Structures are given as C-alpha cells and as structure tokens.
C-alpha cells in the first residue's frame, strides 16, 4: 500500500521522516521523504514500503530489501540498527536509510562499527568500512576483525576510541591528535564499550609517518579544509531542512 503524502494520520499511524545515509560522501545526510506507517509494522515491511515510495517519488538512490539498513538517527549521527523482525520504533520520528554493498548480517548479539584505516606512510585514509562485533566481547575480538579486514597481523594493529559520525578531523592531525591503543592490549585500558554507529580509526603501527614537503602539506591542507567545509555545510543544510520539513 502506497500512502499519499500530506494526508492526515489515522488511528495507530505515525509519520516518519527518512534520510539517506551515505557515510563515504561528504553530503552524507539527505532528506528522502515522509512516510506514514502503522505502529505495529515490522521493520522489514517498512523497508519494502520505503523502496516502493522511493520509486514512485523518483528518488535517486538504489535500494534493495536485503541490502539496506534502517537505523536510529541522533541529530546527524547514525545510531542503533533496527533489525528486520523488530516493530517500528514509534518514539522516533526520524530514521536513517542506509544502502549496503552486501546482505545485512547483523543480529541481536552484535554491534556495528564504522572503521577507517589510517595510512601514516601516505598521510591518507581509506574509505569507511563496516565490521560487526559480538556485544559481550567487543574489546577482545576487534583485533581479529580488523586483521581479517586489512590483512595486518593483530599484534601490529592500533586503534582509537569510538567517536560519533561524522568525525571532523584533518588527515594532518590524525596521527598526533588521536590517542592510539594496541588492539592486543585493549583489555588493560578503561575504554568504554563500543556502540552501534561508532567510528574508529585503525592503523598498522609498523608504518612510519610520511615526511611531507611544504608543497605536499599545503596541498593536503587545502583539500582537507575543503572536505571539512563540505561536511559542515551538510550539517547546516540538514538543520535548515529539519525546520522546513
């Protein structure tokens, strides 16, 4: 059933604003549409509704039922992932729609993190990727997950504490301004447990920091300032649109 926008709410119905989440894009948060859904609707059924409404409204994004997430939206930061057999969260009037490259594999016993590989020898970062951690042992297994992802032996991997997305930090500051921990020694540190949607940076600690020429530093600074400006503009645009919609 495709619901016409703008009509009044019936008994047991709520209106939800959906935003497209694209974590590897500086314009990462884009308003999609308003949808009306009943309070007892399973998440998987709401996903189907969103796909159909997006097609009808000509929204420019590719959504596949088994390759998308619905998740809590905290301001502009992504939060908890809603699983298919849950019922729609009626306490939230906004949520993120996140396209995935492959099938969703998360279950109730896991947390989903965004991970960014920092490459000191190149003074650059890789695109954001996803990992899943068992909720009860997230500190101890993160090294194995990052090792599988990167091919770097766990004993050489260092990572940071979890941060909210988007992380606004220049590549020129990552090495010195973030605090790094050996993943094989995490149990010794009083780190908070990671939560759904946290962002962590990680690196191969054998890599040495690149010695930049003045020209290279200037070029990186210019590119990073432009990138961070686009992120800030996206956040401001989001706040404007929230008031508008």
mmCIF file of C-alpha atoms in Angstrom:
data_model
loop_
_atom_site.group_PDB
_atom_site.id
_atom_site.type_symbol
_atom_site.label_atom_id
_atom_site.label_comp_id
_atom_site.label_asym_id
_atom_site.label_seq_id
_atom_site.Cartn_x
_atom_site.Cartn_y
_atom_site.Cartn_z
ATOM 1 C CA UNK A 1 0.000 0.000 0.000
ATOM 2 C CA UNK A 2 1.479 3.344 -1.064
ATOM 3 C CA UNK A 3 0.378 6.120 1.250
ATOM 4 C CA UNK A 4 -0.268 9.571 -0.176
ATOM 5 C CA UNK A 5 1.840 12.251 1.428
ATOM 6 C CA UNK A 6 0.092 15.087 3.179
ATOM 7 C CA UNK A 7 -2.990 13.212 4.350
ATOM 8 C CA UNK A 8 -3.987 13.132 8.000
ATOM 9 C CA UNK A 9 -2.939 10.349 10.324
ATOM 10 C CA UNK A 10 -5.357 7.533 11.070
ATOM 11 C CA UNK A 11 -5.677 5.574 14.274
ATOM 12 C CA UNK A 12 -2.392 3.899 15.205
ATOM 13 C CA UNK A 13 -0.418 5.650 12.453
ATOM 14 C CA UNK A 14 2.749 7.741 12.732
ATOM 15 C CA UNK A 15 4.644 9.874 10.253
ATOM 16 C CA UNK A 16 8.374 9.224 9.874
ATOM 17 C CA UNK A 17 10.937 11.321 8.023
ATOM 18 C CA UNK A 18 13.546 9.210 6.227
ATOM 19 C CA UNK A 19 17.060 10.398 5.461
ATOM 20 C CA UNK A 20 19.541 8.729 3.127
ATOM 21 C CA UNK A 21 22.822 7.910 4.878
ATOM 22 C CA UNK A 22 25.963 7.671 2.701
ATOM 23 C CA UNK A 23 28.952 7.549 5.022
ATOM 24 C CA UNK A 24 31.573 7.844 2.279
ATOM 25 C CA UNK A 25 30.053 11.004 0.874
ATOM 26 C CA UNK A 26 30.685 14.483 2.307
ATOM 27 C CA UNK A 27 26.958 15.109 1.705
ATOM 28 C CA UNK A 28 26.216 12.114 3.877
ATOM 29 C CA UNK A 29 22.733 13.062 5.123
ATOM 30 C CA UNK A 30 19.971 13.801 2.626
ATOM 31 C CA UNK A 31 16.259 14.084 3.256
ATOM 32 C CA UNK A 32 14.336 11.447 1.297
ATOM 33 C CA UNK A 33 10.651 11.629 2.157
ATOM 34 C CA UNK A 34 7.917 11.444 4.756
ATOM 35 C CA UNK A 35 6.144 8.123 5.191
ATOM 36 C CA UNK A 36 3.061 7.081 7.130
ATOM 37 C CA UNK A 37 3.218 3.721 8.846
ATOM 38 C CA UNK A 38 1.190 1.895 11.472
ATOM 39 C CA UNK A 39 2.717 1.344 14.879
ATOM 40 C CA UNK A 40 2.719 -2.458 14.681
ATOM 41 C CA UNK A 41 4.590 -2.623 11.349
ATOM 42 C CA UNK A 42 7.696 -4.880 11.271
ATOM 43 C CA UNK A 43 10.895 -3.170 10.145
ATOM 44 C CA UNK A 44 11.207 -5.417 7.086
ATOM 45 C CA UNK A 45 7.736 -4.400 5.902
ATOM 46 C CA UNK A 46 8.597 -0.740 6.355
ATOM 47 C CA UNK A 47 11.726 -1.294 4.249
ATOM 48 C CA UNK A 48 9.517 -2.604 1.442
ATOM 49 C CA UNK A 49 7.292 0.451 1.784
ATOM 50 C CA UNK A 50 10.275 2.800 1.604
ATOM 51 C CA UNK A 51 11.578 1.098 -1.553
ATOM 52 C CA UNK A 52 8.203 1.421 -3.282
ATOM 53 C CA UNK A 53 7.671 5.025 -2.209
ATOM 54 C CA UNK A 54 11.182 5.963 -3.347
ATOM 55 C CA UNK A 55 10.405 4.537 -6.800
ATOM 56 C CA UNK A 56 7.071 6.365 -7.022
ATOM 57 C CA UNK A 57 8.645 9.657 -5.982
ATOM 58 C CA UNK A 58 11.626 9.235 -8.320
ATOM 59 C CA UNK A 59 14.197 9.449 -5.548
ATOM 60 C CA UNK A 60 17.686 8.948 -6.964
ATOM 61 C CA UNK A 61 19.053 6.046 -4.938
ATOM 62 C CA UNK A 62 19.334 2.293 -5.339
ATOM 63 C CA UNK A 63 17.646 0.394 -2.506
ATOM 64 C CA UNK A 64 17.459 -3.397 -2.225
ATOM 65 C CA UNK A 65 15.470 -5.102 0.514
ATOM 66 C CA UNK A 66 18.297 -7.311 1.773
ATOM 67 C CA UNK A 67 20.988 -4.692 1.230
ATOM 68 C CA UNK A 68 19.763 -1.800 3.353
ATOM 69 C CA UNK A 69 19.530 -0.782 6.983
ATOM 70 C CA UNK A 70 17.099 1.313 8.932
ATOM 71 C CA UNK A 71 18.692 2.865 11.968
ATOM 72 C CA UNK A 72 18.270 5.410 14.720
ATOM 73 C CA UNK A 73 19.123 8.970 13.708
ATOM 74 C CA UNK A 74 20.630 11.053 16.514
ATOM 75 C CA UNK A 75 20.936 14.516 15.006
ATOM 76 C CA UNK A 76 23.158 13.684 12.037
ATOM 77 C CA UNK A 77 24.835 10.688 13.703
ATOM 78 C CA UNK A 78 23.692 7.119 12.959
ATOM 79 C CA UNK A 79 22.752 5.050 15.975
ATOM 80 C CA UNK A 80 21.289 1.629 16.684
ATOM 81 C CA UNK A 81 20.413 -0.619 13.750
ATOM 82 C CA UNK A 82 16.767 -1.767 13.577
ATOM 83 C CA UNK A 83 16.578 -5.475 12.774
ATOM 84 C CA UNK A 84 14.008 -6.880 10.341
ATOM 85 C CA UNK A 85 11.797 -8.636 12.880
ATOM 86 C CA UNK A 86 11.526 -5.650 15.224
ATOM 87 C CA UNK A 87 8.482 -3.408 15.179
ATOM 88 C CA UNK A 88 8.821 0.201 14.082
ATOM 89 C CA UNK A 89 10.085 2.444 16.886
ATOM 90 C CA UNK A 90 7.192 4.833 17.481
ATOM 91 C CA UNK A 91 9.269 7.077 19.762
ATOM 92 C CA UNK A 92 11.363 8.293 16.844
ATOM 93 C CA UNK A 93 10.010 10.500 14.063
ATOM 94 C CA UNK A 94 13.218 10.337 12.011
ATOM 95 C CA UNK A 95 15.393 7.489 10.844
ATOM 96 C CA UNK A 96 18.271 6.759 8.536
ATOM 97 C CA UNK A 97 18.045 4.580 5.431
ATOM 98 C CA UNK A 98 21.485 3.146 4.713
ATOM 99 C CA UNK A 99 22.230 1.265 1.471
ATOM 100 C CA UNK A 100 24.675 -1.636 1.856
ATOM 101 C CA UNK A 101 27.069 -3.275 -0.593
ATOM 102 C CA UNK A 102 26.103 -6.763 0.556
ATOM 103 C CA UNK A 103 23.372 -8.522 2.562
ATOM 104 C CA UNK A 104 22.744 -7.382 6.121
ATOM 105 C CA UNK A 105 24.292 -9.897 8.547
ATOM 106 C CA UNK A 106 23.810 -8.155 11.882
ATOM 107 C CA UNK A 107 21.888 -9.913 14.656
ATOM 108 C CA UNK A 108 20.812 -9.024 18.195
ATOM 109 C CA UNK A 109 24.104 -10.144 19.751
ATOM 110 C CA UNK A 110 26.245 -7.838 17.640
ATOM 111 C CA UNK A 111 27.233 -4.200 17.309
ATOM 112 C CA UNK A 112 28.049 -2.474 14.033
ATOM 113 C CA UNK A 113 31.042 -0.144 13.820
ATOM 114 C CA UNK A 114 32.428 2.062 11.069
ATOM 115 C CA UNK A 115 36.172 1.635 10.666
ATOM 116 C CA UNK A 116 38.630 3.896 8.854
ATOM 117 C CA UNK A 117 42.139 2.747 8.080
ATOM 118 C CA UNK A 118 44.712 5.459 8.624
ATOM 119 C CA UNK A 119 47.828 5.113 6.481
ATOM 120 C CA UNK A 120 50.611 7.207 8.066
ATOM 121 C CA UNK A 121 53.097 6.411 5.287
ATOM 122 C CA UNK A 122 50.717 8.027 2.785
ATOM 123 C CA UNK A 123 49.086 10.608 5.086
ATOM 124 C CA UNK A 124 45.689 9.413 3.873
ATOM 125 C CA UNK A 125 42.689 7.347 4.912
ATOM 126 C CA UNK A 126 40.850 4.515 3.188
ATOM 127 C CA UNK A 127 37.073 4.663 2.584
ATOM 128 C CA UNK A 128 34.868 3.856 5.567
ATOM 129 C CA UNK A 129 34.038 0.167 6.024
ATOM 130 C CA UNK A 130 31.816 -1.809 8.407
ATOM 131 C CA UNK A 131 32.573 -4.515 10.942
ATOM 132 C CA UNK A 132 30.320 -6.457 13.325
ATOM 133 C CA UNK A 133 31.390 -7.225 16.879
ATOM 134 C CA UNK A 134 29.875 -9.577 19.433
ATOM 135 C CA UNK A 135 28.363 -7.304 22.075
ATOM 136 C CA UNK A 136 29.707 -9.261 25.043
ATOM 137 C CA UNK A 137 33.348 -9.344 23.898
ATOM 138 C CA UNK A 138 33.785 -6.357 21.599
ATOM 139 C CA UNK A 139 37.110 -5.207 23.054
ATOM 140 C CA UNK A 140 38.799 -8.565 22.683
ATOM 141 C CA UNK A 141 37.685 -9.537 19.191
ATOM 142 C CA UNK A 142 38.134 -6.204 17.455
ATOM 143 C CA UNK A 143 41.764 -7.001 16.646
ATOM 144 C CA UNK A 144 40.763 -10.199 14.860
ATOM 145 C CA UNK A 145 38.069 -8.377 12.879
ATOM 146 C CA UNK A 146 40.430 -5.597 11.812
ATOM 147 C CA UNK A 147 43.112 -8.117 10.930
ATOM 148 C CA UNK A 148 40.690 -10.047 8.711
ATOM 149 C CA UNK A 149 39.628 -6.826 7.042
ATOM 150 C CA UNK A 150 43.094 -5.390 6.440
ATOM 151 C CA UNK A 151 45.438 -8.373 6.264
ATOM 152 C CA UNK A 152 47.576 -6.789 9.009
ATOM 153 C CA UNK A 153 48.512 -9.150 11.890
ATOM 154 C CA UNK A 154 46.577 -8.193 15.032
ATOM 155 C CA UNK A 155 49.736 -7.571 17.064
ATOM 156 C CA UNK A 156 50.587 -4.618 14.812
ATOM 157 C CA UNK A 157 47.129 -3.018 14.798
ATOM 158 C CA UNK A 158 46.441 0.084 16.872
ATOM 159 C CA UNK A 159 43.024 1.721 17.062
ATOM 160 C CA UNK A 160 41.230 4.662 18.626
ATOM 161 C CA UNK A 161 38.274 5.055 20.944
ATOM 162 C CA UNK A 162 34.845 5.175 19.343
ATOM 163 C CA UNK A 163 33.727 8.548 18.012
ATOM 164 C CA UNK A 164 30.452 9.871 16.657
ATOM 165 C CA UNK A 165 29.978 10.052 12.905
ATOM 166 C CA UNK A 166 30.967 12.238 11.120
ATOM 167 C CA UNK A 167 34.447 12.670 12.605
ATOM 168 C CA UNK A 168 35.685 16.139 11.694
ATOM 169 C CA UNK A 169 39.454 15.811 11.748
ATOM 170 C CA UNK A 170 42.084 16.599 9.141
ATOM 171 C CA UNK A 171 44.480 13.944 7.868
ATOM 172 C CA UNK A 172 47.251 16.261 9.080
ATOM 173 C CA UNK A 173 46.029 15.795 12.673
ATOM 174 C CA UNK A 174 45.032 12.127 12.842
ATOM 175 C CA UNK A 175 48.391 10.743 13.934
ATOM 176 C CA UNK A 176 49.034 13.169 16.782
ATOM 177 C CA UNK A 177 45.606 14.310 17.957
ATOM 178 C CA UNK A 178 44.005 10.873 18.291
ATOM 179 C CA UNK A 179 45.017 8.501 21.066
ATOM 180 C CA UNK A 180 46.075 5.069 19.833
ATOM 181 C CA UNK A 181 45.772 1.723 21.621
ATOM 182 C CA UNK A 182 47.206 -1.670 20.750
ATOM 183 C CA UNK A 183 44.273 -3.997 19.999
ATOM 184 C CA UNK A 184 46.087 -6.896 21.661
ATOM 185 C CA UNK A 185 46.225 -4.927 24.931
ATOM 186 C CA UNK A 186 42.749 -3.377 24.901
ATOM 187 C CA UNK A 187 41.601 -5.317 27.961
ATOM 188 C CA UNK A 188 44.115 -3.333 30.032
ATOM 189 C CA UNK A 189 42.636 0.034 29.107
ATOM 190 C CA UNK A 190 39.476 1.555 30.617
ATOM 191 C CA UNK A 191 37.880 2.113 27.215
ATOM 192 C CA UNK A 192 34.108 2.416 27.027
ATOM 193 C CA UNK A 193 32.332 -0.348 25.154
ATOM 194 C CA UNK A 194 31.635 0.475 21.547
ATOM 195 C CA UNK A 195 28.058 1.138 20.466
ATOM 196 C CA UNK A 196 26.225 0.842 17.152
ATOM 197 C CA UNK A 197 27.409 3.514 14.727
ATOM 198 C CA UNK A 198 30.683 4.341 16.469
ATOM 199 C CA UNK A 199 33.609 5.311 14.240
ATOM 200 C CA UNK A 200 37.104 4.031 14.983
ATOM 201 C CA UNK A 201 40.368 4.673 13.204
ATOM 202 C CA UNK A 202 42.975 1.944 12.989
ATOM 203 C CA UNK A 203 46.488 1.630 11.610
ATOM 204 C CA UNK A 204 49.423 -0.711 11.078
ATOM 205 C CA UNK A 205 51.783 0.510 13.781
ATOM 206 C CA UNK A 206 54.806 -0.569 11.722
ATOM 207 C CA UNK A 207 54.098 2.253 9.266
ATOM 208 C CA UNK A 208 56.153 5.369 9.778
ATOM 209 C CA UNK A 209 54.680 8.829 9.303
ATOM 210 C CA UNK A 210 55.410 10.290 5.903
ATOM 211 C CA UNK A 211 57.769 13.273 5.863
ATOM 212 C CA UNK A 212 55.793 15.834 3.911
ATOM 213 C CA UNK A 213 57.309 18.535 1.773
ATOM 214 C CA UNK A 214 55.938 22.050 2.191
ATOM 215 C CA UNK A 215 54.098 21.651 -1.119
ATOM 216 C CA UNK A 216 52.545 18.307 -0.099
ATOM 217 C CA UNK A 217 51.465 19.688 3.269
ATOM 218 C CA UNK A 218 49.896 22.716 1.632
ATOM 219 C CA UNK A 219 48.016 20.578 -0.910
ATOM 220 C CA UNK A 220 46.702 18.210 1.781
ATOM 221 C CA UNK A 221 45.674 21.117 3.997
ATOM 222 C CA UNK A 222 43.765 22.754 1.144
ATOM 223 C CA UNK A 223 41.972 19.507 0.242
ATOM 224 C CA UNK A 224 41.131 18.719 3.858
ATOM 225 C CA UNK A 225 39.807 22.188 4.585
ATOM 226 C CA UNK A 226 37.525 21.894 1.540
ATOM 227 C CA UNK A 227 36.338 18.422 2.639
ATOM 228 C CA UNK A 228 35.614 19.510 6.211
ATOM 229 C CA UNK A 229 33.824 22.616 4.923
ATOM 230 C CA UNK A 230 31.503 20.403 2.852
ATOM 231 C CA UNK A 231 30.742 18.291 5.920
ATOM 232 C CA UNK A 232 29.903 21.386 7.977
ATOM 233 C CA UNK A 233 27.710 22.684 5.147
ATOM 234 C CA UNK A 234 25.898 19.345 5.027
ATOM 235 C CA UNK A 235 25.170 19.594 8.759
ATOM 236 C CA UNK A 236 23.900 23.163 8.413
ATOM 237 C CA UNK A 237 21.734 22.174 5.437
ATOM 238 C CA UNK A 238 20.306 19.323 7.487
ATOM 239 C CA UNK A 239 19.344 21.638 10.345
ATOM 240 C CA UNK A 240 17.694 24.035 7.895
ATOM 241 C CA UNK A 241 15.745 21.219 6.232
ATOM 242 C CA UNK A 242 14.578 19.805 9.567
ATOM 243 C CA UNK A 243 12.901 23.108 10.339
ATOM 244 C CA UNK A 244 11.474 23.225 6.825
ATOM 245 C CA UNK A 245 10.083 19.673 6.792
#
